Amino acid sequence: MGKGDIFLVFLGNRSVWVKIGYFIPKIGTNRVYFNKILSFQDVKS
């Protein structure tokens, strides 16, 4: 499974975004990126 496919799955599964937030808490840059995506999801829904 490529990163693109995984990304599409994430877009369709909100709970996965929340899990990722806890799964990679030590990766600062990615954490910030995912938080921005979560904020976008909140506005979208």
PDB file of C-alpha atoms in Angstrom:
ATOM      1  CA  MET A   1       0.000   0.000   0.000  1.00  0.00           C
ATOM      2  CA  GLY A   2       1.490   3.325  -1.069  1.00  0.00           C
ATOM      3  CA  LYS A   3       1.441   6.513   0.944  1.00  0.00           C
ATOM      4  CA  GLY A   4      -1.101   7.953  -1.463  1.00  0.00           C
ATOM      5  CA  ASP A   5      -3.529   5.104  -0.835  1.00  0.00           C
ATOM      6  CA  ILE A   6      -3.086   5.364   2.922  1.00  0.00           C
ATOM      7  CA  PHE A   7      -3.664   9.126   2.716  1.00  0.00           C
ATOM      8  CA  LEU A   8      -6.962   8.599   0.885  1.00  0.00           C
ATOM      9  CA  VAL A   9      -8.070   6.103   3.535  1.00  0.00           C
ATOM     10  CA  PHE A  10      -7.219   8.660   6.225  1.00  0.00           C
ATOM     11  CA  LEU A  11      -9.311  11.295   4.469  1.00  0.00           C
ATOM     12  CA  GLY A  12     -12.309   8.966   4.641  1.00  0.00           C
ATOM     13  CA  ASN A  13     -11.779   7.791   8.208  1.00  0.00           C
ATOM     14  CA  ARG A  14     -11.839  10.538  10.827  1.00  0.00           C
ATOM     15  CA  SER A  15     -11.069   8.155  13.704  1.00  0.00           C
ATOM     16  CA  VAL A  16      -7.799   7.220  11.999  1.00  0.00           C
ATOM     17  CA  TRP A  17      -6.687  10.854  12.143  1.00  0.00           C
ATOM     18  CA  VAL A  18      -7.260  10.845  15.894  1.00  0.00           C
ATOM     19  CA  LYS A  19      -5.325   7.574  16.287  1.00  0.00           C
ATOM     20  CA  ILE A  20      -2.433   8.965  14.247  1.00  0.00           C
ATOM     21  CA  GLY A  21      -2.299  11.952  16.587  1.00  0.00           C
ATOM     22  CA  TYR A  22      -1.470   9.556  19.418  1.00  0.00           C
ATOM     23  CA  PHE A  23       0.594   7.156  17.311  1.00  0.00           C
ATOM     24  CA  ILE A  24       3.308   9.647  16.331  1.00  0.00           C
ATOM     25  CA  PRO A  25       3.402  12.191  19.176  1.00  0.00           C
ATOM     26  CA  LYS A  26       7.209  12.297  19.077  1.00  0.00           C
ATOM     27  CA  ILE A  27       7.390  13.421  15.454  1.00  0.00           C
ATOM     28  CA  GLY A  28       6.939  17.169  15.897  1.00  0.00           C
ATOM     29  CA  THR A  29       6.674  18.240  12.264  1.00  0.00           C
ATOM     30  CA  ASN A  30       4.165  15.536  11.351  1.00  0.00           C
ATOM     31  CA  ARG A  31       2.194  16.219  14.527  1.00  0.00           C
ATOM     32  CA  VAL A  32       1.721  19.848  13.498  1.00  0.00           C
ATOM     33  CA  TYR A  33       0.734  18.769   9.983  1.00  0.00           C
ATOM     34  CA  PHE A  34      -1.844  16.270  11.229  1.00  0.00           C
ATOM     35  CA  ASN A  35      -3.241  18.826  13.670  1.00  0.00           C
ATOM     36  CA  LYS A  36      -3.810  21.197  10.744  1.00  0.00           C
ATOM     37  CA  ILE A  37      -5.625  18.428   8.863  1.00  0.00           C
ATOM     38  CA  LEU A  38      -7.753  17.664  11.930  1.00  0.00           C
ATOM     39  CA  SER A  39      -8.693  21.341  12.174  1.00  0.00           C
ATOM     40  CA  PHE A  40      -9.646  21.296   8.489  1.00  0.00           C
ATOM     41  CA  GLN A  41     -11.789  18.193   9.063  1.00  0.00           C
ATOM     42  CA  ASP A  42     -13.564  19.951  11.949  1.00  0.00           C
ATOM     43  CA  VAL A  43     -14.401  22.953   9.775  1.00  0.00           C
ATOM     44  CA  LYS A  44     -15.501  20.694   6.912  1.00  0.00           C
ATOM     45  CA  SER A  45     -17.896  18.680   9.086  1.00  0.00           C
TER      46      SER A  45
END
